[in-house]
Amino acid sequence: MIGDRWGVTDSETLRSYPCDDFVVSPALQAWRGVQIEAPAAGVWPWLAQVRLAPYSYDWIDNLGRRSPRWLVGLPEPRVGEAFTTAGGRKVGRIVSVEPGRQLTSTIMGAFMSYVLVPQEPDTTRLLLKVVMRTTRWAALVLSVGDLVMARRQLLNLKQLAERHHQGSATD
């Protein structure tokens, strides 16, 4: 499908993700990934902070409100909490979480898992898989739209985690 992969290897598309447990026979399966030059423990707080803002194109999905560029110090996410805040409104729901390892949520009928895979030395793969039951044509449109937004989100999280890690390494 067009737009179903960005930044992932074949083996990363073959692995099991927590979102797979929530959708049987999805019409939409999309994988995204980015390598971050920071340990998983340094990436996790940024990923967990998605509860405050989408971290993609703020002018589109956050009504121009800028996603925070500093760590707020949120408590660990919990199942049942809102997944994110967009345009000042809480949306989606967290359905599975393993602090420091994975965050799985649902929003607008889609389920998505963000998975941290530690690499050596002090590098982390941030993987995202999105699954959804929908029509084939809707899946195509959603895959391309998600590619644009998820790519920006992952690149923003990468930049913030790396900047924070580099800043703490020089302190």
mmCIF file of C-alpha atoms in Angstrom:
data_model
loop_
_atom_site.group_PDB
_atom_site.id
_atom_site.type_symbol
_atom_site.label_atom_id
_atom_site.label_comp_id
_atom_site.label_asym_id
_atom_site.label_seq_id
_atom_site.Cartn_x
_atom_site.Cartn_y
_atom_site.Cartn_z
ATOM 1 C CA MET A 1 0.000 0.000 0.000
ATOM 2 C CA ILE A 2 1.211 3.516 -0.715
ATOM 3 C CA GLY A 3 2.568 5.228 2.392
ATOM 4 C CA ASP A 4 2.535 2.132 4.580
ATOM 5 C CA ARG A 5 6.250 2.288 5.463
ATOM 6 C CA TRP A 6 8.670 5.003 6.402
ATOM 7 C CA GLY A 7 12.014 4.573 8.152
ATOM 8 C CA VAL A 8 11.535 0.900 9.062
ATOM 9 C CA THR A 9 13.315 -2.289 8.083
ATOM 10 C CA ASP A 10 11.579 -5.443 6.863
ATOM 11 C CA SER A 11 12.267 -7.117 10.218
ATOM 12 C CA GLU A 12 10.634 -4.199 12.057
ATOM 13 C CA THR A 13 7.461 -4.699 10.011
ATOM 14 C CA LEU A 14 7.429 -8.408 10.838
ATOM 15 C CA ARG A 15 7.701 -8.046 14.613
ATOM 16 C CA SER A 16 4.665 -8.161 16.878
ATOM 17 C CA TYR A 17 3.283 -4.867 18.223
ATOM 18 C CA PRO A 18 0.785 -4.438 21.084
ATOM 19 C CA CYS A 19 -1.755 -2.796 18.716
ATOM 20 C CA ASP A 20 -1.986 -6.115 16.849
ATOM 21 C CA ASP A 21 -3.927 -7.493 19.838
ATOM 22 C CA PHE A 22 -6.714 -4.935 19.346
ATOM 23 C CA VAL A 23 -7.504 -5.253 15.622
ATOM 24 C CA VAL A 24 -8.098 -8.538 13.824
ATOM 25 C CA SER A 25 -7.522 -8.456 10.040
ATOM 26 C CA PRO A 26 -6.782 -4.720 9.727
ATOM 27 C CA ALA A 27 -7.251 -3.097 6.310
ATOM 28 C CA LEU A 28 -4.716 -0.467 7.320
ATOM 29 C CA GLN A 29 -1.278 -1.437 8.599
ATOM 30 C CA ALA A 30 1.363 1.275 8.575
ATOM 31 C CA TRP A 31 4.844 1.311 10.084
ATOM 32 C CA ARG A 32 7.051 4.306 10.838
ATOM 33 C CA GLY A 33 10.435 4.462 12.522
ATOM 34 C CA VAL A 34 13.277 6.759 13.431
ATOM 35 C CA GLN A 35 16.679 6.281 15.029
ATOM 36 C CA ILE A 36 17.359 8.545 17.986
ATOM 37 C CA GLU A 37 20.812 9.248 19.337
ATOM 38 C CA ALA A 38 19.711 8.979 22.963
ATOM 39 C CA PRO A 39 19.030 6.067 25.336
ATOM 40 C CA ALA A 40 15.471 4.759 25.612
ATOM 41 C CA ALA A 41 15.236 6.242 29.126
ATOM 42 C CA GLY A 42 15.841 9.663 27.564
ATOM 43 C CA VAL A 43 13.310 9.148 24.767
ATOM 44 C CA TRP A 44 10.479 7.801 26.934
ATOM 45 C CA PRO A 45 9.624 11.079 28.746
ATOM 46 C CA TRP A 46 9.169 12.791 25.364
ATOM 47 C CA LEU A 47 6.981 9.996 24.064
ATOM 48 C CA ALA A 48 4.924 9.998 27.266
ATOM 49 C CA GLN A 49 4.488 13.755 26.864
ATOM 50 C CA VAL A 50 2.440 13.191 23.683
ATOM 51 C CA ARG A 51 -0.441 13.322 26.172
ATOM 52 C CA LEU A 52 0.032 17.114 26.210
ATOM 53 C CA ALA A 53 0.235 17.765 22.462
ATOM 54 C CA PRO A 54 0.521 15.896 19.153
ATOM 55 C CA TYR A 55 4.098 17.014 18.331
ATOM 56 C CA SER A 56 3.434 16.932 14.594
ATOM 57 C CA TYR A 57 2.320 19.970 12.593
ATOM 58 C CA ASP A 58 0.969 22.181 15.389
ATOM 59 C CA TRP A 59 -0.700 24.578 12.939
ATOM 60 C CA ILE A 60 -2.819 21.686 11.612
ATOM 61 C CA ASP A 61 -3.625 19.384 14.498
ATOM 62 C CA ASN A 62 -3.117 21.664 17.475
ATOM 63 C CA LEU A 63 -4.844 24.825 16.232
ATOM 64 C CA GLY A 64 -1.526 26.657 16.166
ATOM 65 C CA ARG A 65 -0.654 25.888 19.794
ATOM 66 C CA ARG A 66 3.011 24.914 20.002
ATOM 67 C CA SER A 67 3.812 21.505 21.454
ATOM 68 C CA PRO A 68 6.029 21.942 24.550
ATOM 69 C CA ARG A 69 9.760 22.015 23.833
ATOM 70 C CA TRP A 70 10.711 21.204 27.431
ATOM 71 C CA LEU A 71 9.910 18.242 29.659
ATOM 72 C CA VAL A 72 7.016 18.966 31.976
ATOM 73 C CA GLY A 73 7.605 16.025 34.329
ATOM 74 C CA LEU A 74 4.329 14.168 33.861
ATOM 75 C CA PRO A 75 3.538 11.046 35.878
ATOM 76 C CA GLU A 76 3.719 7.769 33.946
ATOM 77 C CA PRO A 77 0.835 7.255 31.506
ATOM 78 C CA ARG A 78 -1.959 4.894 32.574
ATOM 79 C CA VAL A 79 -4.467 2.780 30.687
ATOM 80 C CA GLY A 80 -7.716 4.712 30.290
ATOM 81 C CA GLU A 81 -6.104 8.170 30.196
ATOM 82 C CA ALA A 82 -6.500 10.456 27.211
ATOM 83 C CA PHE A 83 -3.907 9.716 24.540
ATOM 84 C CA THR A 84 -3.180 13.280 23.476
ATOM 85 C CA THR A 85 -4.444 16.844 23.505
ATOM 86 C CA ALA A 86 -5.188 18.521 20.191
ATOM 87 C CA GLY A 87 -6.483 22.039 19.910
ATOM 88 C CA GLY A 88 -6.959 22.170 23.667
ATOM 89 C CA ARG A 89 -9.176 19.037 23.646
ATOM 90 C CA LYS A 90 -8.245 15.643 25.074
ATOM 91 C CA VAL A 91 -8.636 12.967 22.405
ATOM 92 C CA GLY A 92 -8.074 9.242 22.121
ATOM 93 C CA ARG A 93 -7.378 6.774 24.898
ATOM 94 C CA ILE A 94 -4.372 4.824 26.121
ATOM 95 C CA VAL A 95 -5.137 1.094 25.913
ATOM 96 C CA SER A 96 -1.770 -0.445 26.896
ATOM 97 C CA VAL A 97 1.432 0.882 28.413
ATOM 98 C CA GLU A 98 4.747 -0.507 29.600
ATOM 99 C CA PRO A 99 6.640 2.535 30.929
ATOM 100 C CA GLY A 100 9.940 2.981 29.187
ATOM 101 C CA ARG A 101 9.035 0.405 26.512
ATOM 102 C CA GLN A 102 5.722 0.982 24.736
ATOM 103 C CA LEU A 103 2.618 3.150 24.600
ATOM 104 C CA THR A 104 -0.455 1.932 22.722
ATOM 105 C CA SER A 105 -3.527 4.038 22.130
ATOM 106 C CA THR A 106 -6.669 4.352 20.083
ATOM 107 C CA ILE A 107 -7.918 7.444 18.308
ATOM 108 C CA MET A 108 -10.603 7.818 15.638
ATOM 109 C CA GLY A 109 -10.938 4.041 15.216
ATOM 110 C CA ALA A 110 -7.210 3.418 14.726
ATOM 111 C CA PHE A 111 -4.913 1.689 17.199
ATOM 112 C CA MET A 112 -1.260 2.641 17.363
ATOM 113 C CA SER A 113 1.751 1.350 19.231
ATOM 114 C CA TYR A 114 4.880 3.364 19.878
ATOM 115 C CA VAL A 115 7.698 0.988 20.775
ATOM 116 C CA LEU A 116 11.183 1.878 22.037
ATOM 117 C CA VAL A 117 13.924 -0.538 20.985
ATOM 118 C CA PRO A 118 17.267 0.183 22.707
ATOM 119 C CA GLN A 119 20.353 -0.044 20.479
ATOM 120 C CA GLU A 120 24.034 0.321 21.294
ATOM 121 C CA PRO A 121 25.527 2.730 22.269
ATOM 122 C CA ASP A 122 22.903 5.114 23.697
ATOM 123 C CA THR A 123 20.734 4.859 20.597
ATOM 124 C CA THR A 124 17.046 4.007 20.395
ATOM 125 C CA ARG A 125 14.745 2.981 17.585
ATOM 126 C CA LEU A 126 11.343 4.612 18.019
ATOM 127 C CA LEU A 127 8.885 2.477 16.066
ATOM 128 C CA LEU A 128 5.235 3.220 15.401
ATOM 129 C CA LYS A 129 2.665 0.834 13.989
ATOM 130 C CA VAL A 130 -0.886 1.915 13.132
ATOM 131 C CA VAL A 131 -3.686 -0.582 12.470
ATOM 132 C CA MET A 132 -7.346 -0.055 11.633
ATOM 133 C CA ARG A 133 -10.360 -1.865 10.252
ATOM 134 C CA THR A 134 -11.701 0.229 7.402
ATOM 135 C CA THR A 135 -12.318 0.029 3.677
ATOM 136 C CA ARG A 136 -9.408 -0.492 1.300
ATOM 137 C CA TRP A 137 -9.790 2.973 -0.238
ATOM 138 C CA ALA A 138 -10.062 4.710 3.106
ATOM 139 C CA ALA A 139 -6.984 2.786 4.255
ATOM 140 C CA LEU A 140 -5.016 4.158 1.310
ATOM 141 C CA VAL A 141 -5.987 7.771 2.059
ATOM 142 C CA LEU A 142 -5.417 7.343 5.800
ATOM 143 C CA SER A 143 -2.014 5.713 5.242
ATOM 144 C CA VAL A 144 -0.761 8.655 3.179
ATOM 145 C CA GLY A 145 -2.190 11.225 5.623
ATOM 146 C CA ASP A 146 -0.729 9.397 8.591
ATOM 147 C CA LEU A 147 2.647 9.200 6.866
ATOM 148 C CA VAL A 148 2.837 12.999 6.667
ATOM 149 C CA MET A 149 1.732 13.616 10.262
ATOM 150 C CA ALA A 150 3.524 10.673 11.930
ATOM 151 C CA ARG A 151 6.784 11.431 10.136
ATOM 152 C CA ARG A 152 6.736 14.998 11.495
ATOM 153 C CA GLN A 153 5.826 13.735 14.981
ATOM 154 C CA LEU A 154 8.648 11.179 15.100
ATOM 155 C CA LEU A 155 11.197 13.661 13.750
ATOM 156 C CA ASN A 156 10.134 16.242 16.351
ATOM 157 C CA LEU A 157 10.411 13.688 19.172
ATOM 158 C CA LYS A 158 13.836 12.657 17.822
ATOM 159 C CA GLN A 159 15.070 16.252 17.760
ATOM 160 C CA LEU A 160 13.806 17.005 21.264
ATOM 161 C CA ALA A 161 15.195 13.794 22.817
ATOM 162 C CA GLU A 162 18.586 14.248 21.153
ATOM 163 C CA ARG A 163 18.839 17.902 22.146
ATOM 164 C CA HIS A 164 17.900 17.062 25.745
ATOM 165 C CA HIS A 165 20.357 14.131 25.837
ATOM 166 C CA GLN A 166 23.202 16.223 24.414
ATOM 167 C CA GLY A 167 22.455 19.016 26.888
ATOM 168 C CA SER A 168 22.486 16.640 29.861
ATOM 169 C CA ALA A 169 25.692 14.968 28.618
ATOM 170 C CA THR A 170 27.536 18.292 28.717
ATOM 171 C CA ASP A 171 26.320 19.307 32.189
#
